[in-house]
PDB file of C-alpha atoms in Angstrom:
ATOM      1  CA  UNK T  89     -45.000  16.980 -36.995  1.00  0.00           C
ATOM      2  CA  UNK T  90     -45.482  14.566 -39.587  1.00  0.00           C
ATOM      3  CA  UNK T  91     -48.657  12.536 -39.850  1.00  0.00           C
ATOM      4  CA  UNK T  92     -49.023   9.160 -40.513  1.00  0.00           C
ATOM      5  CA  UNK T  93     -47.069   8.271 -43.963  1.00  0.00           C
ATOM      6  CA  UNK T  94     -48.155   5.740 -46.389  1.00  0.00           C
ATOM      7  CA  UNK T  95     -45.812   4.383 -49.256  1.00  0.00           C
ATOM      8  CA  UNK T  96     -46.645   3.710 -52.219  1.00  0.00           C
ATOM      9  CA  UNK T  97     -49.656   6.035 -53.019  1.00  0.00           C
ATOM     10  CA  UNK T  98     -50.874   4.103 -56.016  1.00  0.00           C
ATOM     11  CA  UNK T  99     -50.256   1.061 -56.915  1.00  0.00           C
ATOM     12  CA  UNK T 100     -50.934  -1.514 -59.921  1.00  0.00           C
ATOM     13  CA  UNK T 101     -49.933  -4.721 -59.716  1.00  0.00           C
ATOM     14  CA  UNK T 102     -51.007  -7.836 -61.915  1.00  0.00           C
ATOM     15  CA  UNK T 103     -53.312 -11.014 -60.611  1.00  0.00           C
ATOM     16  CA  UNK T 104     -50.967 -13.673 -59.060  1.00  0.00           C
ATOM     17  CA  UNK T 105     -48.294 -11.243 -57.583  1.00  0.00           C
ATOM     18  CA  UNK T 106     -47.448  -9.896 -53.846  1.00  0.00           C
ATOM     19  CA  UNK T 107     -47.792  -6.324 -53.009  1.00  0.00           C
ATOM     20  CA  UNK T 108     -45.900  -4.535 -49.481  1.00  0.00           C
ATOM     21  CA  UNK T 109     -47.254  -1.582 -48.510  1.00  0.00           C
ATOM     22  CA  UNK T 110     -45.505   0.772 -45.778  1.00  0.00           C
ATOM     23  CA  UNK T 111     -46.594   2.861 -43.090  1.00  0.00           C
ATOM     24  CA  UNK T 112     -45.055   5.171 -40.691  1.00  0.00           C
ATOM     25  CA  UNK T 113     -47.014   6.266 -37.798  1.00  0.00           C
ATOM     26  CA  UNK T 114     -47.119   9.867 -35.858  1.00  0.00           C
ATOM     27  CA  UNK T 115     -43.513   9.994 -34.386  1.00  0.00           C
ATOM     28  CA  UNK T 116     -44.549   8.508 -30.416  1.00  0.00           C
ATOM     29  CA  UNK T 117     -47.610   6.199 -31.086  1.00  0.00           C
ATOM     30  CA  UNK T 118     -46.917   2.487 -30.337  1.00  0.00           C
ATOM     31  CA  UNK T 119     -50.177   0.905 -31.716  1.00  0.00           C
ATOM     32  CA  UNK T 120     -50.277   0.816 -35.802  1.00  0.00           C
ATOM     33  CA  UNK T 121     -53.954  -0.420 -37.494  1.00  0.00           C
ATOM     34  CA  UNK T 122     -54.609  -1.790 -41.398  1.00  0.00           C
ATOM     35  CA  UNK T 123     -57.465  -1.452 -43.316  1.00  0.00           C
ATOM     36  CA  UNK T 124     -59.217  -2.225 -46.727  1.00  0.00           C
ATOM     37  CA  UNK T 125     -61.800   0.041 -47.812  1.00  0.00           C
ATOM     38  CA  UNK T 126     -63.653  -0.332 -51.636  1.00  0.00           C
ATOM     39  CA  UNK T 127     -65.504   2.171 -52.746  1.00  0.00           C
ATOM     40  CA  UNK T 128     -68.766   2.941 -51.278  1.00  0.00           C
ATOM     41  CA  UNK T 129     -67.888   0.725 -48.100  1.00  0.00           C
ATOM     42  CA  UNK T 130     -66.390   1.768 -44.724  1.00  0.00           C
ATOM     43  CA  UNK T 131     -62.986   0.093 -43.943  1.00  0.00           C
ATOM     44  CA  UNK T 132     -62.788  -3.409 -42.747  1.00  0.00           C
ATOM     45  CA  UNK T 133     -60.244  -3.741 -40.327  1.00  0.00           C
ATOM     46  CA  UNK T 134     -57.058  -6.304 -41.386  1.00  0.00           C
ATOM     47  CA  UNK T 135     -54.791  -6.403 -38.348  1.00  0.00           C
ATOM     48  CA  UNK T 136     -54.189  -4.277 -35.365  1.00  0.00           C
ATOM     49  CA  UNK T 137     -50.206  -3.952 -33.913  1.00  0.00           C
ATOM     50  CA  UNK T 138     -49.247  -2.634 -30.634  1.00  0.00           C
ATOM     51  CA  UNK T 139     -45.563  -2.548 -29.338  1.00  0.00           C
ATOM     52  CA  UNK T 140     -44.889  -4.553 -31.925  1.00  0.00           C
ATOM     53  CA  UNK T 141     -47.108  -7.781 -30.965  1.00  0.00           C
ATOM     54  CA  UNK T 142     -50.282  -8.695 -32.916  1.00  0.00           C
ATOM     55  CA  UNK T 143     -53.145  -7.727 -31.063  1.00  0.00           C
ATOM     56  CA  UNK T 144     -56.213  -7.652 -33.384  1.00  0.00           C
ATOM     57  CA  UNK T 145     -56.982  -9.432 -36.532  1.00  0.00           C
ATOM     58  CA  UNK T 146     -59.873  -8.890 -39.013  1.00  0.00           C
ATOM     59  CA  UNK T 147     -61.885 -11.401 -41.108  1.00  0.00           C
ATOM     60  CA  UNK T 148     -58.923 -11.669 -43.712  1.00  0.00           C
ATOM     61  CA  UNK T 149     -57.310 -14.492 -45.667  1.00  0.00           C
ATOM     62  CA  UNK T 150     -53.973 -15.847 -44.411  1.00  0.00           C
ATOM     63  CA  UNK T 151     -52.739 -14.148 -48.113  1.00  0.00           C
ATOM     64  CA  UNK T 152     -52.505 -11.069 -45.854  1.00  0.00           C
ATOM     65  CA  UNK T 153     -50.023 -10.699 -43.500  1.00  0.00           C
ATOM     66  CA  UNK T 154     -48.449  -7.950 -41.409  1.00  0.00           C
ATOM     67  CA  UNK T 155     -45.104  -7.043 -38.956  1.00  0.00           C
ATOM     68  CA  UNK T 156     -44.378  -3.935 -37.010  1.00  0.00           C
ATOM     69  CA  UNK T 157     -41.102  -3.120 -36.771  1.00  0.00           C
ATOM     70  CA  UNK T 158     -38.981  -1.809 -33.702  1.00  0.00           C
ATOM     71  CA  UNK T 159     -39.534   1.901 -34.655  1.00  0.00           C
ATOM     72  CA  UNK T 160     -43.245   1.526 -34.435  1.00  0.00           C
ATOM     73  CA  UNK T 161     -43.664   1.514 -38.777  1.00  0.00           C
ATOM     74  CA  UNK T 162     -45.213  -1.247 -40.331  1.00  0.00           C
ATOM     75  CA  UNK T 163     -45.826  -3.117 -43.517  1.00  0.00           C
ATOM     76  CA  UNK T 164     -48.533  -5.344 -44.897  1.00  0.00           C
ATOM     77  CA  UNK T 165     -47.914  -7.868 -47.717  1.00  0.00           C
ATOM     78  CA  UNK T 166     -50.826  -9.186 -49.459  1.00  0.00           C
ATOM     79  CA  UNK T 167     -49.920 -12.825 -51.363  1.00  0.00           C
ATOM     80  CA  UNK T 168     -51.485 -14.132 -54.371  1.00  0.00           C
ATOM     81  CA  UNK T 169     -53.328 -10.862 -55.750  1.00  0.00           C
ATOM     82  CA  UNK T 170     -57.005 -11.566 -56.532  1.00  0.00           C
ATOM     83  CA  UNK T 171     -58.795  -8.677 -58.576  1.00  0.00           C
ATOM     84  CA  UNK T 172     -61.212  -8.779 -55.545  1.00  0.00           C
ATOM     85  CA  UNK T 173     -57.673  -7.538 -53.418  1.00  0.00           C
ATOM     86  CA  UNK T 174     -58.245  -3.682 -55.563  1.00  0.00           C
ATOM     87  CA  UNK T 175     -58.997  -1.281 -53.173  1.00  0.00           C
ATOM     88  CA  UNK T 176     -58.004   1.681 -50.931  1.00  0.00           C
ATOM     89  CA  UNK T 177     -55.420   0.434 -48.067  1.00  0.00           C
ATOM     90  CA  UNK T 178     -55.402   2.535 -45.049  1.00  0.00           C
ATOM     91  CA  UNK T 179     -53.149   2.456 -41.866  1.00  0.00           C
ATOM     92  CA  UNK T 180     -53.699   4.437 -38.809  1.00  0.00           C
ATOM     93  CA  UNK T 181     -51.519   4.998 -35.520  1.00  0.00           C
ATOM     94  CA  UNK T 182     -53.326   5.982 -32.008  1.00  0.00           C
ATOM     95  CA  UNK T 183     -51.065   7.358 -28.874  1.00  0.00           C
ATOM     96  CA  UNK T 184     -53.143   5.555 -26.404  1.00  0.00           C
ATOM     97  CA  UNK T 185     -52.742   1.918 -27.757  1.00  0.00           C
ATOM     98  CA  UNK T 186     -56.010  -0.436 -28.429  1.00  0.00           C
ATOM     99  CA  UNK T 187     -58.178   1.685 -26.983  1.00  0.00           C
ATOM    100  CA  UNK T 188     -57.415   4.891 -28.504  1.00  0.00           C
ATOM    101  CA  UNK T 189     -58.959   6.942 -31.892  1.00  0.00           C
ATOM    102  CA  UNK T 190     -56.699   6.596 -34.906  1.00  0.00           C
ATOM    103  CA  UNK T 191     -55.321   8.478 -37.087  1.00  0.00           C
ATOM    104  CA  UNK T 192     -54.857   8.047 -40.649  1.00  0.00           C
ATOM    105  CA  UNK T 193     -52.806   7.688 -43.427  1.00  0.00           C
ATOM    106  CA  UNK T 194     -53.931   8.722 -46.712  1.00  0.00           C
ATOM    107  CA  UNK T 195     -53.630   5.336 -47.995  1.00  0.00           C
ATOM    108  CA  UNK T 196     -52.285   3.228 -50.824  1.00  0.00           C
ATOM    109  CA  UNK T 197     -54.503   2.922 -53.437  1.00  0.00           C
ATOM    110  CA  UNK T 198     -54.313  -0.526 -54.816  1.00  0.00           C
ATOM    111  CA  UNK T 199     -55.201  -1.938 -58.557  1.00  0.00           C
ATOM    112  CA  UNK T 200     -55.250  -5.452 -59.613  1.00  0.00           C
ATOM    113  CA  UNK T 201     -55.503  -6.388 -63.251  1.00  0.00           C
TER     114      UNK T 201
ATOM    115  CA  UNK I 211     -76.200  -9.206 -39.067  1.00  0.00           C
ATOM    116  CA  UNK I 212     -73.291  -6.846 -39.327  1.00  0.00           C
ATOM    117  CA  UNK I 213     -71.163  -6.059 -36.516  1.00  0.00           C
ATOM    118  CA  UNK I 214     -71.878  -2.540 -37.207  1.00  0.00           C
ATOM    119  CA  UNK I 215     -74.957  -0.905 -39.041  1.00  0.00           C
ATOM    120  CA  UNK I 216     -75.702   2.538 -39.969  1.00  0.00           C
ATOM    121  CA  UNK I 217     -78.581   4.156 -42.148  1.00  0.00           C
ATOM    122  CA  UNK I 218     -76.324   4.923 -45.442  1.00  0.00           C
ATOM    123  CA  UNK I 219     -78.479   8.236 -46.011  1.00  0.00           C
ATOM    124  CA  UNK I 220     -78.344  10.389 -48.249  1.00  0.00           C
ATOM    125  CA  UNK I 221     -79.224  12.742 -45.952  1.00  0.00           C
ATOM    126  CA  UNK I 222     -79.564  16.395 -47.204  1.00  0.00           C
ATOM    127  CA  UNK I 223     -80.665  19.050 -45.259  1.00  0.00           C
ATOM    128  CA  UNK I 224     -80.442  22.983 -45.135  1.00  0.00           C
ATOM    129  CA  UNK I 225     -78.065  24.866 -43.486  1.00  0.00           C
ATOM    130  CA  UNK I 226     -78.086  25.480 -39.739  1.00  0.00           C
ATOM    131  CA  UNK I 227     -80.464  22.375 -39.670  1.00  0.00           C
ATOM    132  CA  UNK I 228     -80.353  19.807 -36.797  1.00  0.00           C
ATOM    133  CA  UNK I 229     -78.959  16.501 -38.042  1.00  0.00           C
ATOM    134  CA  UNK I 230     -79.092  13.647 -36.153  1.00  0.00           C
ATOM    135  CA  UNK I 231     -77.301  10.047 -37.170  1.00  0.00           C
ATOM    136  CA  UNK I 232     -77.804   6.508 -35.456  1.00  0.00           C
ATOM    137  CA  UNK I 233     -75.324   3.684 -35.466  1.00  0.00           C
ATOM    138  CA  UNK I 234     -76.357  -0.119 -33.639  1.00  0.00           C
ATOM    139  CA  UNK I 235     -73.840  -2.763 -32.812  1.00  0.00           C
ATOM    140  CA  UNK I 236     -74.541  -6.156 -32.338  1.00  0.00           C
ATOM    141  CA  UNK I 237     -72.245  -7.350 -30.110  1.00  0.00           C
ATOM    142  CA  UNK I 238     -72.376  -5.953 -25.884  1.00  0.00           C
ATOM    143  CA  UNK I 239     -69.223  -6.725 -25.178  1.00  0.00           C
ATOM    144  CA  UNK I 240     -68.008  -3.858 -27.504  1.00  0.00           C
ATOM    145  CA  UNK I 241     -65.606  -1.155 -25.533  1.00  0.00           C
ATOM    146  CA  UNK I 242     -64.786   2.115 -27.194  1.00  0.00           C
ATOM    147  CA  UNK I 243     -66.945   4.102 -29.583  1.00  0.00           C
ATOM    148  CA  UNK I 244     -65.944   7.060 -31.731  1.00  0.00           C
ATOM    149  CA  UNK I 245     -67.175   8.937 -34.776  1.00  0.00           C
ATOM    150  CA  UNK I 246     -65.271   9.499 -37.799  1.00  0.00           C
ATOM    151  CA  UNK I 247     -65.557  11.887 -41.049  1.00  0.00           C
ATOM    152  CA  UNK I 248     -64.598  10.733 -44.362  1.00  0.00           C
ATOM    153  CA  UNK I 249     -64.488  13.515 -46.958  1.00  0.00           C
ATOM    154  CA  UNK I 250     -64.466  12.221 -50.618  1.00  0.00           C
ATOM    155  CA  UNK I 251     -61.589  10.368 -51.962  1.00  0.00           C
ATOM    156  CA  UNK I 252     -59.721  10.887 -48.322  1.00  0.00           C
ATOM    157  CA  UNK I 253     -59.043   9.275 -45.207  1.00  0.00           C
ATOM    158  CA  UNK I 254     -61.428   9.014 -42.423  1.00  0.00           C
ATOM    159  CA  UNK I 255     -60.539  11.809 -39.349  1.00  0.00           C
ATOM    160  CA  UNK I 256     -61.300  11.170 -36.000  1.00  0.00           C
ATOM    161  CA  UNK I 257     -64.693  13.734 -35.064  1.00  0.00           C
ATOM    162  CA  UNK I 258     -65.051  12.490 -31.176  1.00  0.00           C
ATOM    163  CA  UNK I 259     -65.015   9.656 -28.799  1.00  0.00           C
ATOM    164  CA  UNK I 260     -68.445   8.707 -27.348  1.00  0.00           C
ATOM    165  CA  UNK I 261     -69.080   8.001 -23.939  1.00  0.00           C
ATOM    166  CA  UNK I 262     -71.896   6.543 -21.629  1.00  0.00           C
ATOM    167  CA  UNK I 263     -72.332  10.009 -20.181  1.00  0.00           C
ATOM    168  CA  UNK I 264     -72.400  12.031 -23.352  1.00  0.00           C
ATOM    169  CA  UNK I 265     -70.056  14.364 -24.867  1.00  0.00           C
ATOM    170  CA  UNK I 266     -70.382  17.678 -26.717  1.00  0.00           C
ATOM    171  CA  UNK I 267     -67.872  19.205 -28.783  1.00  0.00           C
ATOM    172  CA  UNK I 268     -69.044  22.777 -30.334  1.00  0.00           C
ATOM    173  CA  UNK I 269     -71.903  21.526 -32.359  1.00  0.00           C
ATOM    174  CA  UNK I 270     -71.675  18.265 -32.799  1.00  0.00           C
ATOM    175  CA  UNK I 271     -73.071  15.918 -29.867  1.00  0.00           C
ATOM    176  CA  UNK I 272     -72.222  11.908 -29.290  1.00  0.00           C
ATOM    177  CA  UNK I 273     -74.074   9.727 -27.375  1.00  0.00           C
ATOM    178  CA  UNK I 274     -73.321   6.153 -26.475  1.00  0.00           C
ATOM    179  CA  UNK I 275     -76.908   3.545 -25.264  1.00  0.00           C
ATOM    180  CA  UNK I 276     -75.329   0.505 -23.592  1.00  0.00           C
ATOM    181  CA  UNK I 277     -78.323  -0.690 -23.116  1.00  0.00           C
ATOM    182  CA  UNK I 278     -79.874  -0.071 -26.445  1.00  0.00           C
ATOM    183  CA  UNK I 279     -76.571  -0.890 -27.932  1.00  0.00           C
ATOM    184  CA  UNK I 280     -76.742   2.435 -30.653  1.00  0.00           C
ATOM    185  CA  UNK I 281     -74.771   4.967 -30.506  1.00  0.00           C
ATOM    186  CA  UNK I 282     -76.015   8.494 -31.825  1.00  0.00           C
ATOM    187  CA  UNK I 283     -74.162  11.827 -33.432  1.00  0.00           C
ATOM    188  CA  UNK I 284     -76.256  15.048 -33.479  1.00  0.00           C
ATOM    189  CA  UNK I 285     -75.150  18.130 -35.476  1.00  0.00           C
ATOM    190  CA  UNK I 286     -76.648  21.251 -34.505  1.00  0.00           C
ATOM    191  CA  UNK I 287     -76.772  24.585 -37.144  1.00  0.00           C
ATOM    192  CA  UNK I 288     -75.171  23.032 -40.256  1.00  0.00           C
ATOM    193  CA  UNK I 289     -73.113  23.877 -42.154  1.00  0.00           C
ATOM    194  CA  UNK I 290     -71.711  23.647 -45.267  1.00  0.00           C
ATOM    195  CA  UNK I 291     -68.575  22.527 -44.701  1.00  0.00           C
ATOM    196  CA  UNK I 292     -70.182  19.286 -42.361  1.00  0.00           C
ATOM    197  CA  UNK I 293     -71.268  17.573 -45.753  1.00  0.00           C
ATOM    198  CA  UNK I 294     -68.994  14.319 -46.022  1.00  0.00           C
ATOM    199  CA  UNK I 295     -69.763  10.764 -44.512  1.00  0.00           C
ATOM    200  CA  UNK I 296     -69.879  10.132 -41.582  1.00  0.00           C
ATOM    201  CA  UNK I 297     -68.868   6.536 -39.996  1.00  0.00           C
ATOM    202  CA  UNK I 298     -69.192   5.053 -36.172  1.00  0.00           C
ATOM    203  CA  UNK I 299     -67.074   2.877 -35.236  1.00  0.00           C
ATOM    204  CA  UNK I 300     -67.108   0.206 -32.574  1.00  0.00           C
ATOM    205  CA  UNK I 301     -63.960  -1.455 -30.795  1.00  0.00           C
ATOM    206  CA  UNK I 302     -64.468  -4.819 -29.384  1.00  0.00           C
ATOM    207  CA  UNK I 303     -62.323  -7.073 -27.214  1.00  0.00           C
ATOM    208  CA  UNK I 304     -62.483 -10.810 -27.681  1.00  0.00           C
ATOM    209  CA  UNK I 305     -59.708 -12.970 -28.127  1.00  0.00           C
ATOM    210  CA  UNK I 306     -57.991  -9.701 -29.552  1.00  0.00           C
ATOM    211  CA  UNK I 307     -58.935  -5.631 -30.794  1.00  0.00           C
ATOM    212  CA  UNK I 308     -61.766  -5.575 -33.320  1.00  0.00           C
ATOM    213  CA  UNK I 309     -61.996  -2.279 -34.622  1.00  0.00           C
ATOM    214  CA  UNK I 310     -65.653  -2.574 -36.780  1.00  0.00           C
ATOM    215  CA  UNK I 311     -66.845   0.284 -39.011  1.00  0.00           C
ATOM    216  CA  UNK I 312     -70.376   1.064 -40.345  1.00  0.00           C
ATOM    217  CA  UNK I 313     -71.018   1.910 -43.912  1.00  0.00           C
ATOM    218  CA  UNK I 314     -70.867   5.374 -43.027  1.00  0.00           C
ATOM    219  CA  UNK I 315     -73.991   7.730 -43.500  1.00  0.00           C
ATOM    220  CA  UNK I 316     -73.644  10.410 -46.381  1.00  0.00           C
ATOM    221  CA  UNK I 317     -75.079  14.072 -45.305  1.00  0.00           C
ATOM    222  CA  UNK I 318     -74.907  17.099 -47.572  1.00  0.00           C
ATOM    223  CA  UNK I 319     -76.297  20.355 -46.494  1.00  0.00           C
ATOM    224  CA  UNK I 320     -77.749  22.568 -49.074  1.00  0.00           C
ATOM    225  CA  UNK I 321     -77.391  26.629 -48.802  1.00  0.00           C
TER     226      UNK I 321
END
C-alpha cells in the first residue's frame, strides 16, 4: 500500500505569489493533518481535516487555507508568500480520526525568494 | 510558555546505554500523547502512543504523568540505529484538535 503522497516535492516560488500543495492520505484514513516545520524546529500544526470538515486549526495567518476533498486528499494554499512562509510542509493521515497517531508524508519542501 | 517543551539535547551516549527523555505540557486538558522519530532531512514516524498506565514496546518505554503533566520515553541498550530526534507530541481538545509538538530532543549513540 501506498503511504501518504505529497506533491510537489520542492518547490520555489517568488515573494507575493500563492503556492497549493497536495496530499493523498493512506488509502482508508478519513482524518488528513498540515504542518510547517523550519529547520531545527518541530512542526507547528496548520489545520487538522476529518471527513472532510475542519476540525483543528493552528496559530496560522488567514493567508493559509485548506479543503479536503471527498476522497479523503487534501490541499493547502498559502496566499501572499512571505520569505518567512520557506519551510518544510508536511501532511499526515491517521485511521482512527482526531485522536489517532499520524502518519506522514515526506513533505513539500518550500522556498521563497 | 510553550504548549509543549522538551530538553533539545544533544544527548550522546554509548551503546546499549539507558536513555531517558522528558517532555511537559502546559495545558491539563490535553488528551492523547505519542512519541515520534525524526531522522535527518525526513518525516517524523510514529514510535508509540503513551498512556496513563505505561506502555513498553521492545526497548523503548513511554510514560504519561497527568498529574505532573510530563510525559517520559526511556530507551533501554542503545543502539546505533536509535540516534535521530526524538519529538512528543501532545493533542488537545478545545474549541477544536490541537496537535502541539516539542522541539524534539537530538540523541546520538556512539559505538
Amino acid at each position: 500500500d501506498a503511504g501518504v503522497t505529497q506533491s510537489p516535492t520542492h518547490l520555489i516560488k517568488t515573494r507575493g505569489q500563492q503556492v497549493t500543495l497536495r496530499c493523498s492520505p493512506i488509502s482508508g484514513h478519513k482524518s488528513v493533518s498540515w504542518y510547517q516545520q523550519v529547520l531545527g524546529q518541530g512542526p507547528q500544526f496548520i489545520f487538522q481535516y476529518y471527513e472532510k470538515e475542519e476540525r483543528g486549526r493552528g496559530n496560522f495567518p488567514d493567508r493559509f487555507s485548506a479543503r479536503q476533498f471527498p476522497n479523503y486528499s487534501s490541499e493547502l494554499n498559502v496566499n501572499a508568500l512571505l520569505l518567512g512562509d520557506s519551510a518544510l510542509y508536511l501532511c499526515a493521515s491517521s485511521l482512527q480520526g482526531p485522536q489517532g497517531g499520524y502518519t506522514f508524508g515526506s513533505g513539500t519542501r518550500l522556498t521563497v525568494v | 510558555r510553550k504548549e509543549v517543551e522538551q530538553d533539545p539535547g544533544p544527548f550522546n551516549v554509548p551503546e546499549g546505554a539507558t536513555v531517558a527523555f522528558n517532555c511537559t505540557y502546559s495545558n491539563s486538558a490535553s488528551q492523547s500523547f505519542f512519541w515520534y522519530r525524526q531522522d535527518c532531512r525526513k518525516e517524523p514516524k510514529l514510535l508509540m502512543s503513551v498512556y496513563s498506565s505505561g506502555n513498553e514496546d521492545g526497548r523503548f518505554t513511554a510514560q504519561l504523568n497527568r498529574a505532573s503533566q510530563y510525559i517520559s520515553l526511556l530507551i533501554r541498550d542503545s543502539k546505533l540505529s536509535d540516534s535521530a530526534t526524538y519529538l512528543c507530541v501532545v493533542n488537545m481538545f478545545s474549541t477544536g484538535n490541537q496537535f502541539y509538538f516539542g522541539t524534539g530532543t537530538s540523541l546520538t549513540v556512539i559505538p
